[in-house]
Coordinates of C-alpha atoms and ligand atoms in Angstrom, one line a residue:
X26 CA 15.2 -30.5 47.5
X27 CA 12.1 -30.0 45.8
X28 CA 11.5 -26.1 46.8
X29 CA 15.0 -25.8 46.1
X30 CA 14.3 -26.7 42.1
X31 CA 11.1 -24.7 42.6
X32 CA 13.1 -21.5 43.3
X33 CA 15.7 -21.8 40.7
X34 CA 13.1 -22.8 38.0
X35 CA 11.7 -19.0 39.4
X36 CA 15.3 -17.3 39.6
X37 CA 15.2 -18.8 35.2
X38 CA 11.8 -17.7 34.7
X39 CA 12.2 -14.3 36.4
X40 CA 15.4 -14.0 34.1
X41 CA 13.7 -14.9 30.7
X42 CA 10.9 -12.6 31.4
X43 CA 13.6 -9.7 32.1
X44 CA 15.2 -10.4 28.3
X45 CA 12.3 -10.6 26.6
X46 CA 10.3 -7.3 27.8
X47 CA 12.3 -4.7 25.5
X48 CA 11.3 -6.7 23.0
X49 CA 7.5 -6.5 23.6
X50 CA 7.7 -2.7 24.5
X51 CA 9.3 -1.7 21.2
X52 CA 6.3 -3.5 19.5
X53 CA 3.0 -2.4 21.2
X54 CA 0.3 -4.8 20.6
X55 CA -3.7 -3.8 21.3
X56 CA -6.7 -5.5 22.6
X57 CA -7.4 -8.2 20.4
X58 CA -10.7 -7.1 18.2
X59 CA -10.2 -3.5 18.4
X60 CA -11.9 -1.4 16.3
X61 CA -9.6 0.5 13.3
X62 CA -10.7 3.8 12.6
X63 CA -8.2 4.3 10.0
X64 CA -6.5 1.4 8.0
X65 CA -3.3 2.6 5.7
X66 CA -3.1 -0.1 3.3
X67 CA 1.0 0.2 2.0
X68 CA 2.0 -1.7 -1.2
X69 CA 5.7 -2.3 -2.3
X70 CA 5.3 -3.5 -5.5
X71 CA 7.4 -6.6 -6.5
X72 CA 8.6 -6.5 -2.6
X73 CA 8.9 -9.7 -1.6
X74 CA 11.7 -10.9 1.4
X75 CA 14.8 -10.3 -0.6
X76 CA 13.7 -6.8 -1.5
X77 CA 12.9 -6.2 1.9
X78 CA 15.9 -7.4 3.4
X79 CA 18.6 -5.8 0.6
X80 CA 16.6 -2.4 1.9
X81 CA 17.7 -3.6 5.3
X82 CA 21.5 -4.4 4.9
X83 CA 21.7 -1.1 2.9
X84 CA 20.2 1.1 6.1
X85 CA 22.7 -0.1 8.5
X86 CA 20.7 -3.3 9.3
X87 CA 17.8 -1.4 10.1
X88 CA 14.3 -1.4 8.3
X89 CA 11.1 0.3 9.7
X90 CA 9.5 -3.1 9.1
X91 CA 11.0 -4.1 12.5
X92 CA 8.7 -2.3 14.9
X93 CA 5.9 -3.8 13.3
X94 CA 4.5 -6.7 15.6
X95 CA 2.3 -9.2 13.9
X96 CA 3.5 -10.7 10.4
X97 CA 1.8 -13.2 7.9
X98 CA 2.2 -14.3 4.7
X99 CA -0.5 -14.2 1.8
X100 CA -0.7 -16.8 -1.5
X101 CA -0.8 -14.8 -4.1
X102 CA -2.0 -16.6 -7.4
X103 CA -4.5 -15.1 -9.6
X104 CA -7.8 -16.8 -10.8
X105 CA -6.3 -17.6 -14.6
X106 CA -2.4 -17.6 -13.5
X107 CA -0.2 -19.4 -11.0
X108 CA 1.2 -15.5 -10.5
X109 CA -0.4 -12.9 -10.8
X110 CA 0.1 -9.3 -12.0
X111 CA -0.3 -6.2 -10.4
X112 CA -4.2 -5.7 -11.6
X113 CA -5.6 -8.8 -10.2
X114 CA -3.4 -8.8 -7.0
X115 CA -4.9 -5.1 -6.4
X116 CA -8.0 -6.5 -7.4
X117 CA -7.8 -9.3 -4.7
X118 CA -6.7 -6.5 -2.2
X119 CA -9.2 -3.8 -2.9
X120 CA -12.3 -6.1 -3.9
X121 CA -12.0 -9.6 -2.4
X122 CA -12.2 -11.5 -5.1
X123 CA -9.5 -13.8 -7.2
X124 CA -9.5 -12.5 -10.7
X125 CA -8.0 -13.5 -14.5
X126 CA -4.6 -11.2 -14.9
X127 CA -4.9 -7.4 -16.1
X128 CA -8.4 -7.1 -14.8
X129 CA -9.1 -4.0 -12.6
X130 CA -12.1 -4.2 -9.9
X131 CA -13.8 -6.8 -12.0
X132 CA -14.4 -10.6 -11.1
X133 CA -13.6 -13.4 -13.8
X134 CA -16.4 -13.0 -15.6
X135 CA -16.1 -9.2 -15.7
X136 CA -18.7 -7.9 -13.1
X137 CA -17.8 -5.3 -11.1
X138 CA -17.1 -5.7 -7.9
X139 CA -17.3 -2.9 -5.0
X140 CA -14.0 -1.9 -3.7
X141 CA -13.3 -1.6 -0.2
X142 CA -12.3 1.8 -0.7
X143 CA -15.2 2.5 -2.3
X144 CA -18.0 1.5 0.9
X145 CA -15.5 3.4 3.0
X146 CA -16.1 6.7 1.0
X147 CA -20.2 5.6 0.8
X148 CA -19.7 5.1 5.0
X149 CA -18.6 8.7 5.7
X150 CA -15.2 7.6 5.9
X151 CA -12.2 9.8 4.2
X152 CA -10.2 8.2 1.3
X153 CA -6.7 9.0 -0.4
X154 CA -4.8 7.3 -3.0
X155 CA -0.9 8.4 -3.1
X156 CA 1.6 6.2 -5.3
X157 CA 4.9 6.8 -7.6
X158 CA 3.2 5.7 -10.5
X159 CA 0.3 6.8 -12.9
X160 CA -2.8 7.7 -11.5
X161 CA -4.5 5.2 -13.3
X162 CA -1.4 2.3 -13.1
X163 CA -3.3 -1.4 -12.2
X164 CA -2.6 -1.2 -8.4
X165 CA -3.8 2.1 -7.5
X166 CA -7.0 1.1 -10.1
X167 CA -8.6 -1.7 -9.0
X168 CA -9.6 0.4 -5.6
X169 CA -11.3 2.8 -7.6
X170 CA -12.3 1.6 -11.4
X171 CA -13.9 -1.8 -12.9
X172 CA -12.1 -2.2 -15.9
X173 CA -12.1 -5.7 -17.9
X174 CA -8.3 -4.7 -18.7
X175 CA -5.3 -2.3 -16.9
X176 CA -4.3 -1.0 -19.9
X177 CA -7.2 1.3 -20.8
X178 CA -6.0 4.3 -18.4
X179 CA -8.3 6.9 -20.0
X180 CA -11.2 4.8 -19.1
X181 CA -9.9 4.4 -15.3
X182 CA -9.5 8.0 -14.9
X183 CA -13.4 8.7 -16.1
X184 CA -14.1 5.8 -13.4
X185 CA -12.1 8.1 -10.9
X186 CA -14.2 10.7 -11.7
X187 CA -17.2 8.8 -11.2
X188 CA -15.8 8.3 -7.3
X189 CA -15.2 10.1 -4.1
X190 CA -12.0 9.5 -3.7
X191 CA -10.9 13.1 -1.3
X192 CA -6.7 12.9 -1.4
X193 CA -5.3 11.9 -4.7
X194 CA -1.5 12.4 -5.8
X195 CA -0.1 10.5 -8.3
X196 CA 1.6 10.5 -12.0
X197 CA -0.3 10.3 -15.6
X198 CA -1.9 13.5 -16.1
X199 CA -2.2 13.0 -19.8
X200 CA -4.6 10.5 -19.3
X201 CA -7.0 12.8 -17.9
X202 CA -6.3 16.1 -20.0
X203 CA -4.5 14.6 -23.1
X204 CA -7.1 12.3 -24.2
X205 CA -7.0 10.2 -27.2
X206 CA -10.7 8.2 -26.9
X207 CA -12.6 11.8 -26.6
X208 CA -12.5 15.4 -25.9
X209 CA -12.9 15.7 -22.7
X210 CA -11.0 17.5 -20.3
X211 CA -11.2 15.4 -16.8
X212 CA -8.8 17.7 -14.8
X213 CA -10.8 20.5 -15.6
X214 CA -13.7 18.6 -14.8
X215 CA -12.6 17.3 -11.7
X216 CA -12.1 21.1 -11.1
X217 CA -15.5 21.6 -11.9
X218 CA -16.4 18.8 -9.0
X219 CA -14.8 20.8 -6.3
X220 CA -11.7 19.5 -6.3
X221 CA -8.3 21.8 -5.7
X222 CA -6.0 20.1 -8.3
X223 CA -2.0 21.1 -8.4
X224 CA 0.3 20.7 -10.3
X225 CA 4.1 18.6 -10.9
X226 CA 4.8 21.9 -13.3
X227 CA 3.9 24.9 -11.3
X228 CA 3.7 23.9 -7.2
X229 CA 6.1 22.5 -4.8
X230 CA 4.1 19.8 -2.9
X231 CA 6.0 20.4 -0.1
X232 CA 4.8 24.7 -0.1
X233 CA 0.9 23.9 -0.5
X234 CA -1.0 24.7 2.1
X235 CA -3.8 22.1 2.1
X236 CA -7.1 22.6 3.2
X237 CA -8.3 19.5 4.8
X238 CA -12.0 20.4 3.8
X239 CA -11.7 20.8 -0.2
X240 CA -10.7 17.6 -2.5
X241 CA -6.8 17.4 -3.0
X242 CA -5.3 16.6 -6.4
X243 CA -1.8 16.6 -7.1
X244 CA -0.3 15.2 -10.6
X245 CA 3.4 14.6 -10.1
X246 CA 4.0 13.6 -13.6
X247 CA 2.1 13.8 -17.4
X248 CA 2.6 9.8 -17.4
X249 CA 5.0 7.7 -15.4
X250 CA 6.4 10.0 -12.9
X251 CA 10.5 10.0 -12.7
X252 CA 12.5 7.2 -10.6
X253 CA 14.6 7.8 -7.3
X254 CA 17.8 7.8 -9.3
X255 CA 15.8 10.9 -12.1
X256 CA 14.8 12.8 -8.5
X257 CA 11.6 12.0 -7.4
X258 CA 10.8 12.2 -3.7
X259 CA 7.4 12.8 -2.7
X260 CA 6.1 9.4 -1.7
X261 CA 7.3 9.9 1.8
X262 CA 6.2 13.6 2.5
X263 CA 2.5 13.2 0.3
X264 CA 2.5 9.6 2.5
X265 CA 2.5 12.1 5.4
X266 CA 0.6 14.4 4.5
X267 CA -2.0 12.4 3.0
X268 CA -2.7 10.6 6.5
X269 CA -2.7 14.3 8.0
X270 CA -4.9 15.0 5.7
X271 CA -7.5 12.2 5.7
X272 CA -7.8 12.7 9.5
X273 CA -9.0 15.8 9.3
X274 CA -11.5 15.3 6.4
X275 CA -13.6 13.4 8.1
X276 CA -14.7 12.1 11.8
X277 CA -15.6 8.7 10.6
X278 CA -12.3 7.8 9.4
X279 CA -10.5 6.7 6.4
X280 CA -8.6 4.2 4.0
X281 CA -5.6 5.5 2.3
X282 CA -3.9 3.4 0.2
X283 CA -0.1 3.9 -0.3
X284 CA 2.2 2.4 -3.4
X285 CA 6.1 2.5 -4.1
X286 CA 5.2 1.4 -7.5
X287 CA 8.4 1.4 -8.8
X288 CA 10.0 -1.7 -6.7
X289 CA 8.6 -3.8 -9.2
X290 CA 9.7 -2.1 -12.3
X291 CA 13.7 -2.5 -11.1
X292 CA 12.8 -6.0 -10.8
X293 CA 11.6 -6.2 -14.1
X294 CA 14.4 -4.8 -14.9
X295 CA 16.8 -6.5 -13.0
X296 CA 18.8 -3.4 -11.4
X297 CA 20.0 -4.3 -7.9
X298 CA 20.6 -0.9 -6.9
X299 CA 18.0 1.3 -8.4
X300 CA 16.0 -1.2 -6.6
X301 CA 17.3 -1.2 -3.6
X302 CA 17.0 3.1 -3.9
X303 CA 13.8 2.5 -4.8
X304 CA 12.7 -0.3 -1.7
X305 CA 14.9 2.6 0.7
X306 CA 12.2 5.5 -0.1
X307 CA 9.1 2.7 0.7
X308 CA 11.1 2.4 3.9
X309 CA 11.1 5.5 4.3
X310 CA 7.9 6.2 3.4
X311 CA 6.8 3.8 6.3
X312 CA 8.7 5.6 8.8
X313 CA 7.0 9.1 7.9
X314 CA 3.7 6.6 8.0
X315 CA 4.3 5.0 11.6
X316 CA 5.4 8.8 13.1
X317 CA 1.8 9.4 12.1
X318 CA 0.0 5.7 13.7
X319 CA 2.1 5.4 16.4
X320 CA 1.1 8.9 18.2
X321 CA -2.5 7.5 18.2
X322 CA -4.6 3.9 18.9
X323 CA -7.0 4.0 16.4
X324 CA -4.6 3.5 13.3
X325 CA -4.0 0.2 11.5
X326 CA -1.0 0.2 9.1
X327 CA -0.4 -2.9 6.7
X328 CA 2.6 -2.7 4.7
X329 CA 2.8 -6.2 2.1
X330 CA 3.7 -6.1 -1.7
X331 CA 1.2 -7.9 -4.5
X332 CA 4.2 -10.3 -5.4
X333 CA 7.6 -10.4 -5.9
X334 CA 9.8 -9.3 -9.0
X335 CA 12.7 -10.4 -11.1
X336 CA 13.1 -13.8 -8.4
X337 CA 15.9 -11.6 -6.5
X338 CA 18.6 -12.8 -4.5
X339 CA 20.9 -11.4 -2.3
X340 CA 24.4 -13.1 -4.0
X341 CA 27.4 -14.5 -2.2
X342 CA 30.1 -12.2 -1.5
X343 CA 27.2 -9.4 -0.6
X344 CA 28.3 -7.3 2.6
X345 CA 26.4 -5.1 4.8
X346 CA 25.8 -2.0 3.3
X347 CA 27.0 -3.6 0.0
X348 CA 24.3 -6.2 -1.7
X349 CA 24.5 -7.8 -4.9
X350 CA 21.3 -8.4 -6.0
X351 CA 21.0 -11.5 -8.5
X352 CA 17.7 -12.4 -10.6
X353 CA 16.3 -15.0 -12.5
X354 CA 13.6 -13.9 -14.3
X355 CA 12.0 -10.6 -15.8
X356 CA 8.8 -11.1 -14.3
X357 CA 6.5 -11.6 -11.3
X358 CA 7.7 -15.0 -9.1
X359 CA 5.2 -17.0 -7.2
X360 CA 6.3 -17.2 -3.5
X361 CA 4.3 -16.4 -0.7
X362 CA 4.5 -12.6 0.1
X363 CA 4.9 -10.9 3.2
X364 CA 2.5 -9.1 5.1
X365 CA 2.9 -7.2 8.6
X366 CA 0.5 -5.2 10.6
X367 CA 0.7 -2.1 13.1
X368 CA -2.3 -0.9 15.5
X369 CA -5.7 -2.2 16.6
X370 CA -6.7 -6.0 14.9
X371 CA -3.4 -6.1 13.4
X372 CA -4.0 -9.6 15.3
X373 CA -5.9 -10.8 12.4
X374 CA -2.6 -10.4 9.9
X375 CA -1.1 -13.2 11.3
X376 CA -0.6 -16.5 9.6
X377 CA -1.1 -17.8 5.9
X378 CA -4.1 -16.8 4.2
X379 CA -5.4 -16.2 0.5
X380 CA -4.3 -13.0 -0.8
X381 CA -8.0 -12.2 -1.4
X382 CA -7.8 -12.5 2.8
X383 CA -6.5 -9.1 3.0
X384 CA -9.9 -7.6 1.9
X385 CA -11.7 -9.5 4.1
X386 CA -9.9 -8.7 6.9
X387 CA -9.3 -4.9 7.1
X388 CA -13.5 -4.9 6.5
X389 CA -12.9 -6.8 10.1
X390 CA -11.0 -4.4 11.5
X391 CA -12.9 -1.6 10.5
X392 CA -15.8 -3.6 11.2
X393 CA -17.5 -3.0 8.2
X394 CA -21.2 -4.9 8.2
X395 CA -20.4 -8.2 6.3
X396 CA -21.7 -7.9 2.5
X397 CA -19.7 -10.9 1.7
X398 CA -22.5 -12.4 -0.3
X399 CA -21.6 -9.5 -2.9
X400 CA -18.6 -10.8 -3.7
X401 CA -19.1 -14.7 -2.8
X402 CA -21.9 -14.3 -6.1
X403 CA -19.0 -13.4 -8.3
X404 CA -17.1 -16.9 -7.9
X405 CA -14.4 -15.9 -5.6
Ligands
MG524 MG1 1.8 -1.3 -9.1
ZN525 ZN1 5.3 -6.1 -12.4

């Protein structure tokens, strides 16, 4: 009687172990505490679940998101604000610390603070910042340039300058050759650094033919480069190449930072389906991302938005393959935003943490010495 229950409790747990194995071999998962080499750091801005999912139900139920195998959530209020803007949730990101709104790489009481990005380019490693908006927009910023406010661009593209940073396409041109503040002429300084700088105007992205051992610039735009809808598609080929790119430029490793900027203005906005165009290309832009981390083990990929836009809604009587998107505000909401990690200590991604977290942890993976008072004397 009793071996009898024995075996059939076997016969079921033989069975539920057959179901659920497809499911862990789509979704790889690595040693716990593995080192990263390389950590892709991929912002949807204004992407929280609703964006995600209306990208999802307009790809034939399908989003790249899937195969990734560890998912958290971060809190993303500011240091002055409930919810936060795109400057201090870069800022928490990129430096660690909880910051007033519109600050870039600065803590509240506007010291700089050092950038992750920053001690990866002082540790040998490579670094490459690629996003749909300007250059010198908050997100992209607060990696590279302590500003006590987002909106002085010409000042964040001296601070740019002033860095390492090897791969760099992006919008905003103007603000580094049409200056209002002074004289100078950045690109042509930035040529005078070394770099080899292209541009929107006179080269195809797709026909350069990079040389992973000179500086890479490429300006897609004077100032905010065009929407999905006005023909812009780079962000998944530069994605691409960027990583290509960075692995070459350096043994050591690298940090690329990746931004579909423009998921957040559509919210502002309130435009369902330029949105949804617009969360499709960050899809794929993580597809042409994973072809890359998935070939090797020494990738981490984290794909999570600063906060969500516009307080979206997928509305009754939506279909598959047909959403109506509803909002209720033009602004940043405050929910808890989705995070999910690929490759070695993607382990650590999972669960509800501060955004500031996010920081903390990819110096884990990487495993970056801990400098933490740095930071900690700023007031975080
Ligand atoms: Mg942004
Ligand atoms: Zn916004």
């Amino acid at each position: 009687m009793y071996g009898k229950k024995l075996f059939l409790a076997f016969i079921l747990l033989s069975f539920l172990t057959t179901c659920r194995s497809p499911e862990t071999e789509k979704t790889p998962l690595f040693k716990p505490g593995k080192k990263a080499k390389n950590v892709i750091l991929m912002i949807g801005d204004g992407m929280g679940l609703a964006q995600i999912t209306a990208a999802m139900y307009s790809n034939r139920n399908r989003h790249a998101l899937e195969q990734f195998p560890i998912i958290g959530f971060h809190k993303q209020y500011s240091y002055n604000d409930l919810i936060t803007d795109s400057a201090a949730g870069a800022t928490a990101f990129a430096c660690g610390v909880k910051t007033y709104n519109n600050a870039i790489g600065m803590g509240p009481d506007t010291t700089a603070v050092p950038s992750i990005l920053e001690e990866a380019e002082e540790k040998g490693l490579a670094t490459g910042v690629v996003v749909t908006s300007i250059i010198t927009h908050a997100t992209p910023a607060a990696f590279f340039a302590h500003q006590p406010l987002r909106v002085f661009y010409e000042d964040i593209a001296t601070d740019l300058l002033s860095q390492e940073v090897d791969f760099i396409i992006g919008g905003g041109r103007a603000y580094f050759n049409q200056r209002k503040n002074d004289d100078r002429n950045l690109v042509a300084e930035f040529r005078e650094k070394g770099y080899l700088i292209y541009n929107f105007n006179e080269d195809d992205l797709s026909n350069i033919r990079v040389n992973p051992n000179r500086n890479f610039l490429y300006f897609t735009s004077d100032y905010q480069p065009p929407s999905i809808e006005a023909g812009r598609n780079y962000l998944p080929f530069a994605s691409r190449l960027a990583a290509d790119y960075l692995s070459k430029h350096s043994e050591e490793g690298f940090f690329l930072l990746v931004e579909g900027s423009q998921i957040d203005w559509r919210g502002h906005a309130n435009e369902g389906k330029r949105l949804i165009k617009e969360a499709l290309d960050f899809n794929n832009t993580i597809k042409r991302v994973m072809e890359f981390a998935s070939k090797r083990d020494d990738t981490l990929v984290i794909v999570t938005a600063d906060h969500e836009t516009g307080g979206m809604a997928i509305e009754q009587g939506s279909k598959m393959g047909r959403i109506n998107a509803k909002f209720t505000t033009n602004n940043h909401t405050g929910s808890l935003v989705p995070v999910f990690a690929y490759g070695p200590s993607a382990e650590l991604f999972g669960g509800i943490y501060e955004n500031t977290d996010i920081y903390h942890k990819m110096r884990q993976a990487l495993q970056f010495d801990d400098i933490a008072e740095i930071s900690g004397a700023l007031g975080k």
